[in-house]
CSV table of C-alpha atoms in Angstrom, one decimal:
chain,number,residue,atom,x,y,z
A,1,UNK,CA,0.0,0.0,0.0
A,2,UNK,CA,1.5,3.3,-0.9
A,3,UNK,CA,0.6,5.9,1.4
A,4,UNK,CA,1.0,9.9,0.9
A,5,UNK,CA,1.7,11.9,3.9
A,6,UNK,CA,2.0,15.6,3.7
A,7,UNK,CA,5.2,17.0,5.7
A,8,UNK,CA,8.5,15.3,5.7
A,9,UNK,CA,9.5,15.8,9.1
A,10,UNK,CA,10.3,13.5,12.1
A,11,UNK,CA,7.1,12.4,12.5
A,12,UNK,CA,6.9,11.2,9.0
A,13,UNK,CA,10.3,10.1,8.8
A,14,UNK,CA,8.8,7.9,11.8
A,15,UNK,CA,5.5,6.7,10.4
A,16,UNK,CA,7.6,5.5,7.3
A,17,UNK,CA,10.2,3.6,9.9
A,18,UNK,CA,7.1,1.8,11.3
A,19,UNK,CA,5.2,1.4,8.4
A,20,UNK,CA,8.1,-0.2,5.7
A,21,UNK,CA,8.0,-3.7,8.0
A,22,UNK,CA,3.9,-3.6,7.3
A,23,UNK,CA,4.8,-3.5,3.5
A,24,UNK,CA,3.9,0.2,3.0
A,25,UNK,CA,5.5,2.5,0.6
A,26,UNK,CA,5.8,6.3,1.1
A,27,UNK,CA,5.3,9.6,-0.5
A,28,UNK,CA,6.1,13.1,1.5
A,29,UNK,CA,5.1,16.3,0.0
A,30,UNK,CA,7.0,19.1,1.5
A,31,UNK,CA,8.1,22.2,1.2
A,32,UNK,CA,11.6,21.9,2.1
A,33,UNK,CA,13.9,20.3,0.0
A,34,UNK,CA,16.0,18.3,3.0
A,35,UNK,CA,12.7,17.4,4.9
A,36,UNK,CA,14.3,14.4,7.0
A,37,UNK,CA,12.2,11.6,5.5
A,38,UNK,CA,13.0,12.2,2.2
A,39,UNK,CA,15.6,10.0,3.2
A,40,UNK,CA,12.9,6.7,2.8
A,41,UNK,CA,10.6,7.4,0.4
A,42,UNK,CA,9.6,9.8,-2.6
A,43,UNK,CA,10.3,13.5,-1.8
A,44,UNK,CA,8.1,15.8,-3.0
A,45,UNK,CA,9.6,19.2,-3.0
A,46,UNK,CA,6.5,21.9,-3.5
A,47,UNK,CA,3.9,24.2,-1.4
A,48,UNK,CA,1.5,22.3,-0.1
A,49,UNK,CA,-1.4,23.9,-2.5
A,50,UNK,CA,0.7,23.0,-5.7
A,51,UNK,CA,-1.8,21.4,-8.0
A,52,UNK,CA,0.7,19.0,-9.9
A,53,UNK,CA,2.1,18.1,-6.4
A,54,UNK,CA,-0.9,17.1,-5.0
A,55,UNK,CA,-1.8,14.8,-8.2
A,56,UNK,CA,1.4,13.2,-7.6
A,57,UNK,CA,0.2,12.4,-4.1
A,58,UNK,CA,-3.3,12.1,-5.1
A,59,UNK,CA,-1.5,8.1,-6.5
A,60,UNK,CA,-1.5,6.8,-3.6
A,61,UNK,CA,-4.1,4.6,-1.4
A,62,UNK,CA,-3.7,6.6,1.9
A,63,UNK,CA,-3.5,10.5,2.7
A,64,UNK,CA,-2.2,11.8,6.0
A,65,UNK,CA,-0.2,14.7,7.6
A,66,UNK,CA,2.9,15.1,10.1
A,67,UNK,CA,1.9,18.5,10.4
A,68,UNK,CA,-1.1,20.2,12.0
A,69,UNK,CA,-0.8,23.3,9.7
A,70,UNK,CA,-1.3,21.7,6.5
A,71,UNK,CA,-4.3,23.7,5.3
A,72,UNK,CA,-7.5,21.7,6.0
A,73,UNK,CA,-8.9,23.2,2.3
A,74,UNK,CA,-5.9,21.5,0.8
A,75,UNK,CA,-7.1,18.4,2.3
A,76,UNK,CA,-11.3,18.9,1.5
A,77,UNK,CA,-9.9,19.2,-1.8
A,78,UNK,CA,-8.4,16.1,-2.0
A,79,UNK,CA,-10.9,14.1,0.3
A,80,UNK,CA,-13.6,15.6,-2.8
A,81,UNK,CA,-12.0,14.4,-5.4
A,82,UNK,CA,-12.2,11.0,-4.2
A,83,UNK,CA,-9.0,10.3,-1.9
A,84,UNK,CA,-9.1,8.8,1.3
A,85,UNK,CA,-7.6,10.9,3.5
A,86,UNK,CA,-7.2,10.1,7.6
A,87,UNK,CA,-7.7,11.9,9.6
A,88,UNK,CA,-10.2,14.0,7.8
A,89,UNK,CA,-9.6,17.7,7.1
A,90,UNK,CA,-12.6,18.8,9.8
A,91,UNK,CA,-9.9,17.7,12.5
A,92,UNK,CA,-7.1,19.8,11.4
A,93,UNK,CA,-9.6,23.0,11.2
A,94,UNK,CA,-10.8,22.4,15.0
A,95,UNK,CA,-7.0,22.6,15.7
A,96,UNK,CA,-5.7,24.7,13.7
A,97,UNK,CA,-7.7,27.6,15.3
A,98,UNK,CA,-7.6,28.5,18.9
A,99,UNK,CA,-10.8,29.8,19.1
A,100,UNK,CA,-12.4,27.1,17.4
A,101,UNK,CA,-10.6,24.6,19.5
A,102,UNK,CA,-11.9,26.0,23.1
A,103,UNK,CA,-15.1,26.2,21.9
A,104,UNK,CA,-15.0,22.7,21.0
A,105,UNK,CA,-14.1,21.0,24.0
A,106,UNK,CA,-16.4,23.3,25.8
A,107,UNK,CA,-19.3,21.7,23.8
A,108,UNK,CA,-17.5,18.5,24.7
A,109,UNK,CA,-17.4,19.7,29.1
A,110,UNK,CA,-13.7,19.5,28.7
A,111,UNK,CA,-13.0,22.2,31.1
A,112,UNK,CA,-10.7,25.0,29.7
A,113,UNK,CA,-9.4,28.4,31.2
A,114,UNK,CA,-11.2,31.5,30.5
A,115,UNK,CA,-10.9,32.4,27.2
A,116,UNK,CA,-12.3,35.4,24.8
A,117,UNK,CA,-11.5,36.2,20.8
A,118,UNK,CA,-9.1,39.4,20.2
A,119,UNK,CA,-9.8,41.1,17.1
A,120,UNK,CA,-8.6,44.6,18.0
A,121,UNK,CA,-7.5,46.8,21.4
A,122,UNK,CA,-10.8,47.5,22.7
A,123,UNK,CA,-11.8,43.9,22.4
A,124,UNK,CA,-8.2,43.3,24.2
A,125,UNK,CA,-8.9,45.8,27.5
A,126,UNK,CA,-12.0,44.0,27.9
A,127,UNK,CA,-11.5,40.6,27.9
A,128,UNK,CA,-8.9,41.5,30.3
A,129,UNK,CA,-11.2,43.4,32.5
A,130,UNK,CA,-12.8,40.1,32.4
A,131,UNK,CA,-10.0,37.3,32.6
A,132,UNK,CA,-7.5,39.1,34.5
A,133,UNK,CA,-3.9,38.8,35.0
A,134,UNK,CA,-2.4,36.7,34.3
A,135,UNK,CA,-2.9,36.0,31.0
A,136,UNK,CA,-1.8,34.4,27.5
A,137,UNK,CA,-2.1,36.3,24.4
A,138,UNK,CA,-1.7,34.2,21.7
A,139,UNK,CA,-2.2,34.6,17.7
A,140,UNK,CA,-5.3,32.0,16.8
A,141,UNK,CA,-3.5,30.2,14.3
A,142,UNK,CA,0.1,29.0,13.4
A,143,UNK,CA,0.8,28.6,16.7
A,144,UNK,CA,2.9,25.7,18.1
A,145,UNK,CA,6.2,24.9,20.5
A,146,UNK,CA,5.7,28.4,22.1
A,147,UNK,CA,5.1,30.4,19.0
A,148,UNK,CA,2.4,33.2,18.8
A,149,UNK,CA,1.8,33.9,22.3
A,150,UNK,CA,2.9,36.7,24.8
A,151,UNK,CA,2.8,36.3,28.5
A,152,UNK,CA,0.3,39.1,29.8
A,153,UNK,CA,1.6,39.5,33.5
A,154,UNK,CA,0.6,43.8,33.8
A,155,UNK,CA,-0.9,46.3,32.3
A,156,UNK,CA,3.2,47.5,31.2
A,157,UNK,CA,2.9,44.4,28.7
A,158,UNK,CA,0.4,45.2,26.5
A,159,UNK,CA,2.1,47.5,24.2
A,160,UNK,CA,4.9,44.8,23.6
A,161,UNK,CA,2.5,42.4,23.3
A,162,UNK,CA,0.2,44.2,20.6
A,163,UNK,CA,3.8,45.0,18.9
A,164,UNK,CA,4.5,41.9,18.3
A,165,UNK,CA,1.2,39.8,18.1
A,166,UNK,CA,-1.4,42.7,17.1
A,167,UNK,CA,-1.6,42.1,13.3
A,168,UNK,CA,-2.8,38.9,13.7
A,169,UNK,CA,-6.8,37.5,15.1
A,170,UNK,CA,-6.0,36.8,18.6
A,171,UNK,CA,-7.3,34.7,21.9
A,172,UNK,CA,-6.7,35.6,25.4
A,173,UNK,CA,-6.4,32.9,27.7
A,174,UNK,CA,-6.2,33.2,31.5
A,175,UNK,CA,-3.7,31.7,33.1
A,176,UNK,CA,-3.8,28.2,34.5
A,177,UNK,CA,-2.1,27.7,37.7
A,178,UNK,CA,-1.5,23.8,37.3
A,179,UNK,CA,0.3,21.4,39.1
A,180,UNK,CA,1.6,19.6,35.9
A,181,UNK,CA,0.9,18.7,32.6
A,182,UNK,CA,0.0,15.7,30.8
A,183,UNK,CA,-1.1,14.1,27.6
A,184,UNK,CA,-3.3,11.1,26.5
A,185,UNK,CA,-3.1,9.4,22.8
A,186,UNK,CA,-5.8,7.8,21.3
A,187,UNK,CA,-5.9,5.7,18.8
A,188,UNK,CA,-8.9,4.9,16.3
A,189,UNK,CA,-9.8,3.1,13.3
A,190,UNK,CA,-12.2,3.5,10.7
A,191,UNK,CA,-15.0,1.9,12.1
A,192,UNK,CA,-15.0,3.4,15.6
A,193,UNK,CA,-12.3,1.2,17.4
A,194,UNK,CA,-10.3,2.7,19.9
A,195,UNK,CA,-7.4,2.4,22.7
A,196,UNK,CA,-5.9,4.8,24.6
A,197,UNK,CA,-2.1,4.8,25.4
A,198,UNK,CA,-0.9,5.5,29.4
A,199,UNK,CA,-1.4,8.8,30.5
A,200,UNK,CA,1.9,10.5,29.8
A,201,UNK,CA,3.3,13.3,32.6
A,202,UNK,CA,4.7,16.0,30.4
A,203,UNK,CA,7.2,19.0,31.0
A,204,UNK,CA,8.1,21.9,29.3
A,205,UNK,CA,10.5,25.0,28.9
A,206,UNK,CA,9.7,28.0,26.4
A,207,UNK,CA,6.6,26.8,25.1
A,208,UNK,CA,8.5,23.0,23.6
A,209,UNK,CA,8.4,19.7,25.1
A,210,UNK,CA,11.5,18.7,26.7
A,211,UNK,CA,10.5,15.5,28.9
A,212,UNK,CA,7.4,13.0,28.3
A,213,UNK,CA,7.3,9.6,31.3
A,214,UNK,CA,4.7,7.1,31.1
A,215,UNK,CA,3.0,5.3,33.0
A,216,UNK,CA,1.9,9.2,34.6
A,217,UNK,CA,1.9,8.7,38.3
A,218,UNK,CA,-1.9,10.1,38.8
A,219,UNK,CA,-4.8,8.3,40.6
A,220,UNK,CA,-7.0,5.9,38.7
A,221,UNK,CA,-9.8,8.6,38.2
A,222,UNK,CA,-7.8,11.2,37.0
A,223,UNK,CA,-6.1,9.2,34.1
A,224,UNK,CA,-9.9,7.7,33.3
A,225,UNK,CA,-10.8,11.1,32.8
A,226,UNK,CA,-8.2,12.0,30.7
A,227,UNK,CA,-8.9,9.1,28.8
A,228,UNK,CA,-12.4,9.8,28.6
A,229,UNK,CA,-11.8,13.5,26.9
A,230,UNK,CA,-9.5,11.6,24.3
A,231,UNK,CA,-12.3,9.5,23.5
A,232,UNK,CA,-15.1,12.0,23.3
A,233,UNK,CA,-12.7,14.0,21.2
A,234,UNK,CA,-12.1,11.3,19.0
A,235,UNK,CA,-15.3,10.1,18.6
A,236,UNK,CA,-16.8,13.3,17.9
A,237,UNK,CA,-14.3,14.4,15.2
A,238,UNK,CA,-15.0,10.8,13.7
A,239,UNK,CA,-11.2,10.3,13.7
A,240,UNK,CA,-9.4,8.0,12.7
A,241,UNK,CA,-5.4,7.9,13.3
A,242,UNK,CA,-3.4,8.6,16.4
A,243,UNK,CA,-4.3,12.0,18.2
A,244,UNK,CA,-2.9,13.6,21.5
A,245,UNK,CA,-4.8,15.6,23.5
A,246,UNK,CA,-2.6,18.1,26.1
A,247,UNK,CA,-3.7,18.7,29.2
A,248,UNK,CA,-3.1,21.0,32.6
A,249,UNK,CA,-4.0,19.2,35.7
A,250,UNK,CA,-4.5,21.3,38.7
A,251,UNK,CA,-5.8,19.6,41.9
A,252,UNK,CA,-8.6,17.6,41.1
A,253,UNK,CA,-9.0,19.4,37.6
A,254,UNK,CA,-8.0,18.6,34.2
A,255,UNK,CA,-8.5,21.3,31.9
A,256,UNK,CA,-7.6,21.4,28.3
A,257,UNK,CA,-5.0,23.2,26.6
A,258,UNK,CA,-4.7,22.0,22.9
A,259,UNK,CA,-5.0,18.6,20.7
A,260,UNK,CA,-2.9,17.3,17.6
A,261,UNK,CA,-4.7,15.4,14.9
A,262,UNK,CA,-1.1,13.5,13.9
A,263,UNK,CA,1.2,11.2,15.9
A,264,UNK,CA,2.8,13.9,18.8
A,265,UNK,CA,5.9,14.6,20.3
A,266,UNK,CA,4.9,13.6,24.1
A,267,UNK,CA,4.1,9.5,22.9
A,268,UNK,CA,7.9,9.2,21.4
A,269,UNK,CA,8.4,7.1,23.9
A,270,UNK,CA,6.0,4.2,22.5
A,271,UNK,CA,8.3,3.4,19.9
A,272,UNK,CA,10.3,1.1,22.8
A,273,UNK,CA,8.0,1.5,25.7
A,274,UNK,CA,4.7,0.2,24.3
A,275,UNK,CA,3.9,-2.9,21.9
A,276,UNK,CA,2.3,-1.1,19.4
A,277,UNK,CA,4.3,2.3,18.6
A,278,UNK,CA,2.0,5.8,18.0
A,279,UNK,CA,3.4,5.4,14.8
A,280,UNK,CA,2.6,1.8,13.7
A,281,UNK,CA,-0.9,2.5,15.4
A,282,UNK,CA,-1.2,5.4,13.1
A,283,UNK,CA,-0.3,3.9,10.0
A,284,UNK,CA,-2.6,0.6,11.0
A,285,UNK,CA,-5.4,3.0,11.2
A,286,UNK,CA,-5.0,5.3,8.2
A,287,UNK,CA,-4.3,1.4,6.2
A,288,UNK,CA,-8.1,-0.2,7.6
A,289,UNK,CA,-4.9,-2.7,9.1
A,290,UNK,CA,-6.0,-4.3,12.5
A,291,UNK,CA,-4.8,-2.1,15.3
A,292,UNK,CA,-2.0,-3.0,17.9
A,293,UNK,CA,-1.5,-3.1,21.5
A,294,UNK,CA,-1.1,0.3,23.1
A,295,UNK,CA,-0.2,-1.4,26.8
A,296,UNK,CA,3.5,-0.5,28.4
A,297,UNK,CA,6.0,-2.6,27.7
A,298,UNK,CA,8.2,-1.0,30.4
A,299,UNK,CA,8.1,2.5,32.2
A,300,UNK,CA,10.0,4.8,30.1
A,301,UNK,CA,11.1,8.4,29.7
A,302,UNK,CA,11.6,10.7,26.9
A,303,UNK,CA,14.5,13.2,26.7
A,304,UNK,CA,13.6,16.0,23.8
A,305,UNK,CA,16.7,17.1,21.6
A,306,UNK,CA,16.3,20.7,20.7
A,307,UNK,CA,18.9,22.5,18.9
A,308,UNK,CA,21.8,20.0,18.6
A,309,UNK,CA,22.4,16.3,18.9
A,310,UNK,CA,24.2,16.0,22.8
A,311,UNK,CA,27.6,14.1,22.4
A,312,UNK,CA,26.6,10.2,22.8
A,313,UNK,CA,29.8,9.2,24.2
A,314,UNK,CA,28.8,9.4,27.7
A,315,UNK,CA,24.8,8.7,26.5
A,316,UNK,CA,25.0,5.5,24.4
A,317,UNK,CA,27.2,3.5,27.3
A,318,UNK,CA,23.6,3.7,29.5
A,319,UNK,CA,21.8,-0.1,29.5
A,320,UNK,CA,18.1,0.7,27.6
A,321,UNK,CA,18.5,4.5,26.4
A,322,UNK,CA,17.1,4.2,22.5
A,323,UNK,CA,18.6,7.1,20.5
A,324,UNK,CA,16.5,9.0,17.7
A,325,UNK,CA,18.4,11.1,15.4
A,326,UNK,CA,16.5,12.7,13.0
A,327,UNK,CA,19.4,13.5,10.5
A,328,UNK,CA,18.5,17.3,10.4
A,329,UNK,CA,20.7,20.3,10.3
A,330,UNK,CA,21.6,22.0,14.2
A,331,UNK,CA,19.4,25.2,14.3
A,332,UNK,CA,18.2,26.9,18.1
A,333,UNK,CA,14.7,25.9,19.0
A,334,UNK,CA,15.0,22.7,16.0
A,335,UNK,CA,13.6,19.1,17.4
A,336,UNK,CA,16.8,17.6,15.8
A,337,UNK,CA,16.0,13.8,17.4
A,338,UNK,CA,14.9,12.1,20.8
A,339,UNK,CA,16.0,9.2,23.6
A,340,UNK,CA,13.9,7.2,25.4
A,341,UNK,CA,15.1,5.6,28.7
A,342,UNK,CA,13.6,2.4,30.1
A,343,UNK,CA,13.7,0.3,33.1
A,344,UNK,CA,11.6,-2.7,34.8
A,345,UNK,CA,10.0,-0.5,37.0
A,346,UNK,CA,9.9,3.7,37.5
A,347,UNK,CA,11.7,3.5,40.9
A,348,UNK,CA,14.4,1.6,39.1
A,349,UNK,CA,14.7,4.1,36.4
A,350,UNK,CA,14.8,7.3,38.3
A,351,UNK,CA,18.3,6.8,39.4
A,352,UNK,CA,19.9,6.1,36.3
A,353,UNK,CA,18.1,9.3,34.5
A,354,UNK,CA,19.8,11.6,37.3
A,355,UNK,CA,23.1,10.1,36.9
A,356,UNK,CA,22.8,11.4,33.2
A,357,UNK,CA,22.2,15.4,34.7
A,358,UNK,CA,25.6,16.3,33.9
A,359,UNK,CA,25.8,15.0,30.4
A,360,UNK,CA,22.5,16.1,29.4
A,361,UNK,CA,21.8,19.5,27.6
A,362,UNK,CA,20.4,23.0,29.9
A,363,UNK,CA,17.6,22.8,30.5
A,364,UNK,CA,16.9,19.3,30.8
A,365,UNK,CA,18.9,18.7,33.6
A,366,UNK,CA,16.9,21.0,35.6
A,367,UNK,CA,14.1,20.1,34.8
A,368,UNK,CA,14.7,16.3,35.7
A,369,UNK,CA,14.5,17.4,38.7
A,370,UNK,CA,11.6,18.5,38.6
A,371,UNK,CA,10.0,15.6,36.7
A,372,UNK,CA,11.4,13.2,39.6
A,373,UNK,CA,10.4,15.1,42.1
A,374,UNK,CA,6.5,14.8,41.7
């Protein structure tokens, strides 16, 4: 089965590693010429509205995305002339506006913070008068690993704020106040099926994941609920494919922040850590293949590599750390590749991540400590 996928990133580059043992072929349409998964498949250099591009892609028996921000028109267009493409294009226009994302898991009851659209100063000063500080002022699309948002703490922040963001439709969201963050994956074929990964705990620095562990050390109710927003979400998008949905936790809360429709940075750790990978799961789904296992295999955590590749010197010697790299060039604030650490049980993994502190990257080793500590 040839499948297209548009983007040719990581998260291609690692649907096309899981998928090539189930007999798949790939295409990527991308707009960057050294888009990583070129590397296994056909590379399709072009914008993603390029007409001839798309026909190229339009070949193959499977559409799907590593990228949120493909437009969803881009994808109607294809799913009306006739090509099957998962998930559908409704999904990625739910996420691919802020506003239109609150609003829908507050149809769903998932529990969000105060929000309120932005379209000018006046409609700025009043949602503030309303939400308070602090707040998040964020552009309503494009947005993703910290981008399009200014941290509203007083009233001396709004002119830097509208400097930089004002051009664009905005959201202001209050603050949350959480305790920590975590994310559940769900998984769903075609004709309704679905598991649900283990809750993962999350952390992150500058708006970009840096560290994902699973199993997430909550209560039983709180990781059923988490699962059951996944599922609503899924099941009311009519999904089908691997989605994440992020969420804040604070007390006896869970409120959410944002979903991906596409195979997410915070379930890396699946690839070794569960028996079916995100990315498997995904491409089983998009195929109509029968879908794998999402139990734990072992508890595992997930260092993020942003920038540059760390020297593996001291990292490789470590018993059961997997190493990712995604063969792209060093640039600040790049996901360049991933490790995953694993161990029989979390208490025995704990002390072998902080032995690694000193050879890890700022700010991870910081904020291993933190991870541990909760």
């Amino acid at each position: 089965m040839k499948v297209g996928i548009l983007g040719g990133g990581q998260l291609a580059r690692m649907m096309a590693q899981a998928g090539i043992p189930l007999g798949c072929e790939f295409v990527f349409l991308d707009p960057k010429a050294d888009a990583c998964a070129g590397q296994l498949g056909e590379l399709v250099v072009a914008e993603w509205e390029d007409a001839s591009a798309l026909d190229r892609l339009s070949a193959c028996d499977r559409i799907t995305c590593d990228f949120e921000n493909v437009p969803a028109t881009v994808l109607e267009r294809l799913a009306d002339a006739g090509h099957p493409v998962r998930p559908a294009a409704n999904a990625f226009a739910a996420a691919q506006d802020r506003l239109t994302e609150k609003r829908l898991f507050e149809s769903l009851d998932i529990e969000v913070a105060p929000f309120a659209p932005v379209s000018g100063r006046t409609d700025l000063l009043d949602a503030l008068d309303r939400i308070g500080y602090p707040a998040l002022l964020k552009t309503r699309r494009m947005g993703y690993d910290g981008k399009g948002q200014y941290l509203l703490r007083t009233p001396e922040d709004l002119e830097p704020a509208w400097a930089e963001l004002g051009d664009h439709e905005l959201i202001l969201e209050g603050w949350v106040d959480f305790d920590f963050e975590c994310a559940i994956t769900v998984v769903r074929n075609a004709e309704g099926e679905m598991r649900c990964y283990p809750l993962s705990r999350t952390v992150h620095a500058d708006g970009m994941l840096r560290l994902a562990a699973a199993p997430a050390n909550v209560d039983a109710g709180l990781r059923e609920r988490a699962e059951a927003c996944g599922r609503l979400l899924a099941e009311h998008l009519d999904y089908v494919g691997c989605l994440t949905l992020e969420l804040f936790v604070a007390g006896d809360r869970i409120l959410g922040n944002e979903f991906a429709p596409r195979v997410h940075n915070s379930a890396h750790w699946t690839i070794e850590g569960a028996v079916c990978s995100q990315f498997e799961n995904h491409i089983r789904a998009v195929c109509d293949l029968p879908l794998g296992a999402t139990a734990l295999r072992a508890p595992a955590l997930m260092f993020n590599w942003i920038g540059a590749m760390p020297s593996t010197d001291a990292l490789l010697n470590v018993p059961d750390l997997h190493w990712h790299d995604y063969g792209k060039q060093s640039r600040p604030g790049r996901k360049v590749g991933h490790a995953t650490l694993l161990a029989e049980t979390w208490p025995a993994l704990v002390p072998v991540a902080l032995e690694l502190k000193e050879d890890l990257p700022q700010p991870l080793d910081r904020l291993l400590d933190k991870l541990v500590s909760i």
